[in-house]
Coordinates of C-alpha atoms in Angstrom, one line a residue:
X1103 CA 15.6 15.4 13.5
X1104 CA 17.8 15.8 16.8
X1105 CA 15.3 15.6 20.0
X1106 CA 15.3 16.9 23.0
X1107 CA 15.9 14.3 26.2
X1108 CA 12.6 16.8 27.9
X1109 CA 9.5 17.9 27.4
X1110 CA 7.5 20.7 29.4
X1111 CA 3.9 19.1 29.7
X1112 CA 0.8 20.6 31.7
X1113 CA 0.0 17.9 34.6
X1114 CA -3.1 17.2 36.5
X1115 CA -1.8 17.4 39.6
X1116 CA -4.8 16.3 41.8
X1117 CA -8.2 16.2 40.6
X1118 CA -10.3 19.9 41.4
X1119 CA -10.5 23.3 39.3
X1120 CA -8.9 24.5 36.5
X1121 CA -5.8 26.0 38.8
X1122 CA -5.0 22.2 39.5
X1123 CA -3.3 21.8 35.9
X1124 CA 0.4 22.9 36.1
X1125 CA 3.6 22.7 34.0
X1126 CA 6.3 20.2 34.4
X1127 CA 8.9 18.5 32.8
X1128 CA 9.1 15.3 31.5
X1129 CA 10.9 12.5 29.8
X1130 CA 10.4 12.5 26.0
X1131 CA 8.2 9.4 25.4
X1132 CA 9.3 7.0 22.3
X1133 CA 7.0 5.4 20.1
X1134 CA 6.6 2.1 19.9
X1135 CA 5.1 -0.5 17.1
X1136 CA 2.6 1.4 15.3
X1137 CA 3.2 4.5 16.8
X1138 CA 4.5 8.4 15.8
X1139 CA 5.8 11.3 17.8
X1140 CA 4.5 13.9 16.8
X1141 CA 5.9 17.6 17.5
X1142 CA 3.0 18.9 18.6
X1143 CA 1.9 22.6 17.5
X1144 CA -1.1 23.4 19.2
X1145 CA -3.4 21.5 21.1
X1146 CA -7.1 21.0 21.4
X1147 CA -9.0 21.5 24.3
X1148 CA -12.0 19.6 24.7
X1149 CA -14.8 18.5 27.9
X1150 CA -13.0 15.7 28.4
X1151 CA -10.2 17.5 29.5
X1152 CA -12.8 19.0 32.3
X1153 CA -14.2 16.0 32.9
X1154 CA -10.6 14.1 33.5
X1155 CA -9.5 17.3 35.5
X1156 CA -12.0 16.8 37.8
X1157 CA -11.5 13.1 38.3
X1158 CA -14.5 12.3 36.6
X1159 CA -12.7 10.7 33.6
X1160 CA -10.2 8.4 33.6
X1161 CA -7.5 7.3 30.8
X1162 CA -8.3 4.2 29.3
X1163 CA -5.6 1.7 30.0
X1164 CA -1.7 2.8 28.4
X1165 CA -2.5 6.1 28.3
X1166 CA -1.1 9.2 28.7
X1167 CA -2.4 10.7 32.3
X1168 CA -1.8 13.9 30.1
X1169 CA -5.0 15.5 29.4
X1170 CA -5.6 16.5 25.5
X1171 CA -7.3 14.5 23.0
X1172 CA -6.2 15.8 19.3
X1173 CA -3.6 18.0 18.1
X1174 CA -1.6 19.4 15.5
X1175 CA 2.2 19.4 14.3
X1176 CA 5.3 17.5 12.9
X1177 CA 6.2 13.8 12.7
X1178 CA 9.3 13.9 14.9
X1179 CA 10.0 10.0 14.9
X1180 CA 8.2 6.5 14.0
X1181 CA 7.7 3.4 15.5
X1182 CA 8.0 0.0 14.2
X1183 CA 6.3 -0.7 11.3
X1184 CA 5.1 2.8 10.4
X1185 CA 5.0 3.1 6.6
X1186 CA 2.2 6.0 6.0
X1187 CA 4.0 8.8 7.7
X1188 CA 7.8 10.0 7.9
X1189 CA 9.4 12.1 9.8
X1190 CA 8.7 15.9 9.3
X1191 CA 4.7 15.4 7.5
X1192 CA 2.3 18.0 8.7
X1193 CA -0.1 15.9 10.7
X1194 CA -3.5 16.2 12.8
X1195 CA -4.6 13.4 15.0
X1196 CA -6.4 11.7 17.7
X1197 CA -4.7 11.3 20.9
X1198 CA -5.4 8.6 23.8
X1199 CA -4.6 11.7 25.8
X1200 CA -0.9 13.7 26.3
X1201 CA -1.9 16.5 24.0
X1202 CA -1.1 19.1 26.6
X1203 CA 3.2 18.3 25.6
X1204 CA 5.7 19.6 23.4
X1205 CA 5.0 16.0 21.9
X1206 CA 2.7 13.5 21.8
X1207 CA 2.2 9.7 20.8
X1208 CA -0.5 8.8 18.8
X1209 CA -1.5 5.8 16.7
X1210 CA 0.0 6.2 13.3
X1211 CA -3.4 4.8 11.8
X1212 CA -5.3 8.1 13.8
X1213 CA -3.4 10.5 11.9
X1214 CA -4.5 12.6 9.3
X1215 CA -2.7 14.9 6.9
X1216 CA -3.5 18.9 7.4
X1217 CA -5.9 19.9 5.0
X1218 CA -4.0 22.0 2.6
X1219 CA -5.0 25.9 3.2
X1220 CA -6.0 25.3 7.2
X1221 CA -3.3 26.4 9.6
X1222 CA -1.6 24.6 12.3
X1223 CA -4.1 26.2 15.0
X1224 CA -7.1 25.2 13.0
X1225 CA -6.5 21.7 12.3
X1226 CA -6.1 20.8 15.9
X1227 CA -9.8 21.4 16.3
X1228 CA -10.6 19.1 13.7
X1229 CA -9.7 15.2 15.0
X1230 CA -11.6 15.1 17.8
X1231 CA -14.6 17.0 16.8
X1232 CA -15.0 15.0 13.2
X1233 CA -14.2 11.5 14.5
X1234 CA -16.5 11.9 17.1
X1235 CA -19.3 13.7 14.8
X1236 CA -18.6 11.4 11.7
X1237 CA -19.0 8.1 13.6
X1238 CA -22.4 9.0 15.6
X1239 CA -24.3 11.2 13.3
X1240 CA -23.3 9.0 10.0
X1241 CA -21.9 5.4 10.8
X1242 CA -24.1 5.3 14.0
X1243 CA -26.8 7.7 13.0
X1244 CA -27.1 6.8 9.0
X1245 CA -28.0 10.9 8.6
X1246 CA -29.0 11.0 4.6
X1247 CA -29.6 13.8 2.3
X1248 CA -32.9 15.8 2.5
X1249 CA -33.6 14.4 6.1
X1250 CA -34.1 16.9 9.4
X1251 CA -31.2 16.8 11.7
X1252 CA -31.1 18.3 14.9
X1253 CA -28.2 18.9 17.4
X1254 CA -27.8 20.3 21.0
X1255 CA -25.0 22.7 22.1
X1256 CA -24.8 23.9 18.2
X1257 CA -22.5 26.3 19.0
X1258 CA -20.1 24.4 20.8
X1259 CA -16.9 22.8 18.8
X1260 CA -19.0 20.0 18.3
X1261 CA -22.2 22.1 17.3
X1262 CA -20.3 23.9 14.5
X1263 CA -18.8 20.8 13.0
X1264 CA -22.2 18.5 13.2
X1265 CA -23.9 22.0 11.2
X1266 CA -21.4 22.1 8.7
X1267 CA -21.0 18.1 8.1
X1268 CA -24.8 17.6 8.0
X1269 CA -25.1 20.8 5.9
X1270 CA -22.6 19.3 3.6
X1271 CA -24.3 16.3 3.6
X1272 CA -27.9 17.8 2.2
X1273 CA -29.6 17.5 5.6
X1274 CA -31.9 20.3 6.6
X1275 CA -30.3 21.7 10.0
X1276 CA -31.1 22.9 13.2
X1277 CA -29.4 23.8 16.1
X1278 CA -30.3 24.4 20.0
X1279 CA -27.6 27.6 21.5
X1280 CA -28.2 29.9 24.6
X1281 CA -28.2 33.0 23.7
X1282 CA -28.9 35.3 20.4
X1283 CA -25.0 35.6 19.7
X1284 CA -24.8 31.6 19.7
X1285 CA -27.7 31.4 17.5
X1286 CA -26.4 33.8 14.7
X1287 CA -23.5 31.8 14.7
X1288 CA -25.6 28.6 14.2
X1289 CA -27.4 30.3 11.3
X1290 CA -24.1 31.3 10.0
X1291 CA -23.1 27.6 9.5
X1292 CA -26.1 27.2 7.8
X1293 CA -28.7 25.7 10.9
X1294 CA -31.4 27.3 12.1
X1295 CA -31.1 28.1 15.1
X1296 CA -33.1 27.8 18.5
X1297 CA -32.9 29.8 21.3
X1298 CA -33.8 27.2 24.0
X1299 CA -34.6 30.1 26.9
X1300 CA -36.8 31.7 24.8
X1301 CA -38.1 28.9 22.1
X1302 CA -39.4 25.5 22.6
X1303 CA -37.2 23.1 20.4
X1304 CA -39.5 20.4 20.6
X1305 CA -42.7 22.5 19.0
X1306 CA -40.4 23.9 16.4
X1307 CA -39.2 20.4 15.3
X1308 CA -42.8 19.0 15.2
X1309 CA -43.9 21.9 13.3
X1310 CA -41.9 20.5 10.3
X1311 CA -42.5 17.2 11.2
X1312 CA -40.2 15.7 13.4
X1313 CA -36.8 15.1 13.2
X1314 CA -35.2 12.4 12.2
X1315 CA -31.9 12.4 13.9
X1316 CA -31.3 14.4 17.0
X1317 CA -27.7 14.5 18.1
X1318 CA -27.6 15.1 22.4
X1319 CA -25.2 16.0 24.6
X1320 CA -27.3 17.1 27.1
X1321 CA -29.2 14.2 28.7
X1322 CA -31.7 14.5 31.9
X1323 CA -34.7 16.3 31.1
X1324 CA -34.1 16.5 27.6
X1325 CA -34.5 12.8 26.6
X1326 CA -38.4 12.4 26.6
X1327 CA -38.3 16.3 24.7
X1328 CA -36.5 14.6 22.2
X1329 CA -38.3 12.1 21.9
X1330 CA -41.3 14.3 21.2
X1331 CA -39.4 16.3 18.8
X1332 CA -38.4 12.8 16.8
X1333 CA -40.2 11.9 13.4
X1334 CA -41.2 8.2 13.4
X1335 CA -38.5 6.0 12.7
X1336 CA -36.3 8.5 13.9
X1337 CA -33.0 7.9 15.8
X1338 CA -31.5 9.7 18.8
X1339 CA -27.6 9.6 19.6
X1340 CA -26.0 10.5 22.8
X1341 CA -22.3 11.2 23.3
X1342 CA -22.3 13.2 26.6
X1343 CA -25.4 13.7 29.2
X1344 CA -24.3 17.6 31.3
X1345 CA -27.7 17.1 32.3
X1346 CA -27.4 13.7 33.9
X1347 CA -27.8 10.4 32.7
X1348 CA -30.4 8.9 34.4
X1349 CA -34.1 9.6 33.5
X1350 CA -37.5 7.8 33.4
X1351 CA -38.9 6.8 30.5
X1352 CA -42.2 5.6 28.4
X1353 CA -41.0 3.4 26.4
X1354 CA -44.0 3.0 24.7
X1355 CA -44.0 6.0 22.1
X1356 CA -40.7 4.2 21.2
X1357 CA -42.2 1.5 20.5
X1358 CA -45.1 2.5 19.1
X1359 CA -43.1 5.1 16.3
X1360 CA -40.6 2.8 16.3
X1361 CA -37.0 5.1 17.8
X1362 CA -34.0 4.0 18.1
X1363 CA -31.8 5.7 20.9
X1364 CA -28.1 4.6 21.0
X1365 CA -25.0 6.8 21.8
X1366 CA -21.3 5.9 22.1
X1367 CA -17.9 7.4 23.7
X1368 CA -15.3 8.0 21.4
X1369 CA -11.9 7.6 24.1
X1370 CA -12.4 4.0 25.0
X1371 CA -12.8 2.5 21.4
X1372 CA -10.4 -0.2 20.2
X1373 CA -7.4 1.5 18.2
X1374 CA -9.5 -0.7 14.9
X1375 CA -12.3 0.9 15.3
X1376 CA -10.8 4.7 15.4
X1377 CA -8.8 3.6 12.1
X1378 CA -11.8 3.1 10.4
X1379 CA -13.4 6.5 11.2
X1380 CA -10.1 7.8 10.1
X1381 CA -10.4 6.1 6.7
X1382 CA -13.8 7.1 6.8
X1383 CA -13.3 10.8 7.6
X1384 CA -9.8 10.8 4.9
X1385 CA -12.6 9.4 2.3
X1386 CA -15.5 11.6 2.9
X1387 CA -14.9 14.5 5.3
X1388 CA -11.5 16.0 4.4
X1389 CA -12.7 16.4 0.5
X1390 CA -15.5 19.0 2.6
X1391 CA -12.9 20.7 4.2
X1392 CA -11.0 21.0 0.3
X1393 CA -14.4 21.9 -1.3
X1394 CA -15.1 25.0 1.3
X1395 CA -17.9 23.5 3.1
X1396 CA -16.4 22.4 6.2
X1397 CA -14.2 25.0 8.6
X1398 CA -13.1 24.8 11.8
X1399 CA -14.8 27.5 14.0
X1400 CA -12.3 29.3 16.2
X1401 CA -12.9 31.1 19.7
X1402 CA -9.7 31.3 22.1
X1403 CA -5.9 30.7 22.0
X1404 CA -4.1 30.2 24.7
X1405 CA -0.2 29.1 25.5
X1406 CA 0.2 25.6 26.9
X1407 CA 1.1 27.5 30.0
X1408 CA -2.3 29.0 30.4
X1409 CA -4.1 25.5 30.3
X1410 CA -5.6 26.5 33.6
X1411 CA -7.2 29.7 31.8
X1412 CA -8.3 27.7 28.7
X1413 CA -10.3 25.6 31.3
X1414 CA -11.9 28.1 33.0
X1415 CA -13.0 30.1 29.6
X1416 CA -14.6 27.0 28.5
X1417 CA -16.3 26.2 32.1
X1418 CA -18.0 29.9 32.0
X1419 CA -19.9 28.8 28.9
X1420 CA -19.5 31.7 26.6
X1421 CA -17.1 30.4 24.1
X1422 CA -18.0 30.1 20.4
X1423 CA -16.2 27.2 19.1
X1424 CA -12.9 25.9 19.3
X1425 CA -10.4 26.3 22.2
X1426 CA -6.8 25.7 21.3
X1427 CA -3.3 26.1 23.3
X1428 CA -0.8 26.7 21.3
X1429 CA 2.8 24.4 22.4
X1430 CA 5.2 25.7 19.6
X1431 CA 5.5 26.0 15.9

């Protein structure tokens, strides 16, 4: 495959609002020990991209300053070492960051195939999303079949993949959304759905008896409802906090009903311990996305160009889904 000596990539050029993220042109990168190129097709967009945008996020050492955290496309050139993939396999993966590129480095051990019958678009929603729902709500969380599983923001790209995975799983699901459009689509997926302005979550999880995992993104004011809204022995996982991370709290109902709270961020993990949720998700997640029961849920396309617009669609709140920007083909 001949390569270009340039690459058009969107650039943060100085942390602030979406308008701050402009294309330039770069050198090609070249991958080293361990490493592919990949060709990248489209793109996901995620909150960490916000959240680096804004300065509030930084790459984790040898990383791209590129935002974009998965994406899609074709193996365009290996590194040292690299027996799994060869040039020109349809791959998704999990970035370190530079998704926002015509082409991207990634681990080769972060790379997954494209499920067969998915398209380009929709399996750049998936690395992302499943590593980080996979590891927390079963290798950190231990969800089982026939337990009560509840998640926050179940309509967001995360939301939609924890309903379907738990779903799949045999858990019984609910899901918190905004507004009566969110909800249907949580019900859709197979969750019922809570409307938290109208519906107190915790009085509808107690009602059934407490859940026993809770999956939070949310933080603040929501920790000691969770807690409430927890079965005993139950366990609560955190992987964001948009509504703060401090809080004060009695620790003595945790105690007492025996909780556990943990929570984890997926970016600054050792390259080891993403290749095992790889395995993992090649093992047990990509035969749900073969058997039907697991599909990426789609709102808005945008060209890499439009990065700025992708931003600001997902900072208004109203998406359903997935956002993806689409680099080439």
């Amino acid at each position: 495959m001949s390569l270009p000596h340039e690459m058009t990539v969107v650039e943060i050029t100085r942390p602030g609002e979406a308008d701050v993220l402009q294309p330039a042109r770069r050198p090609l990168p070249a991958p080293g020990a361990g490493q592919i190129l990949i060709r990248v097709a489209y793109a996901g967009v995620n909150r960490p991209d916000v959240l680096q945008r804004q300065g509030n996020y930084a790459p984790p050492p040898g990383a791209s300053d590129l935002p974009g955290l998965e994406c899609a496309g074709h193996v365009a050139a290996v590194g040292a070492g690299v027996t799994r993939w060869q040039v020109g396999d349809v791959v998704c993966a999990l970035l370190p960051g530079g998704g926002y590129a015509e082409y991207a480095l990634a681990p080769a051990d972060h790379a997954l195939p494209v499920p067969e019958g998915l398209s380009l678009a929709e399996a750049a929603c998936l690395p992302e999303t499943c590593f980080t729902v996979w590891s927390n709500i079963v290798m950190r969380g231990g969800l089982q079949a026939g337990e009560r599983f509840l998640v926050h923001g179940g309509s967001s790209g995360i939301g939609t993949t924890a309903i379907q995975i738990a779903a799949a799983l045999g858990a019984r699901v609910w899901a918190t959304a905004g507004s009566d459009e969110k909800c249907a689509a949580c019900a859709r997926l197979g969750a019922t759905a809570i409307n938290y302005r109208e519906q107190d979550f915790v009085e509808a999880l107690r009602a059934e008896g407490g859940a026993d995992l809770i999956l939070d993104m949310v933080g603040g004011d929501y920790v000691s409802r969770n807690i409430r809204a927890m079965a005993d022995d139950g366990r609560l996982v955190f992987i964001a906090f948009l509504g703060g991370p401090k809080v004060t709290l009695n620790l003595a109902p945790v105690m007492m009903r025996r909780l556990t709270i943990t929570g984890s961020t997926l970016r600054p993990q050792s390259d080891l311990a993403k290749a095992r949720i790889a395995e993992e998700l090649r093992a047990h997640v990509w035969p749900m996305i073969a058997a039907g029961k697991l599909r990426p849920v789609m709102d808005a396309e945008f060209a890499l160009e439009e990065a700025a617009a992708a931003h600001a669609h997902m900072e208004a709140g109203d998406h359903i889904g997935k956002i993806v920007l689409r680099v080439g083909e």
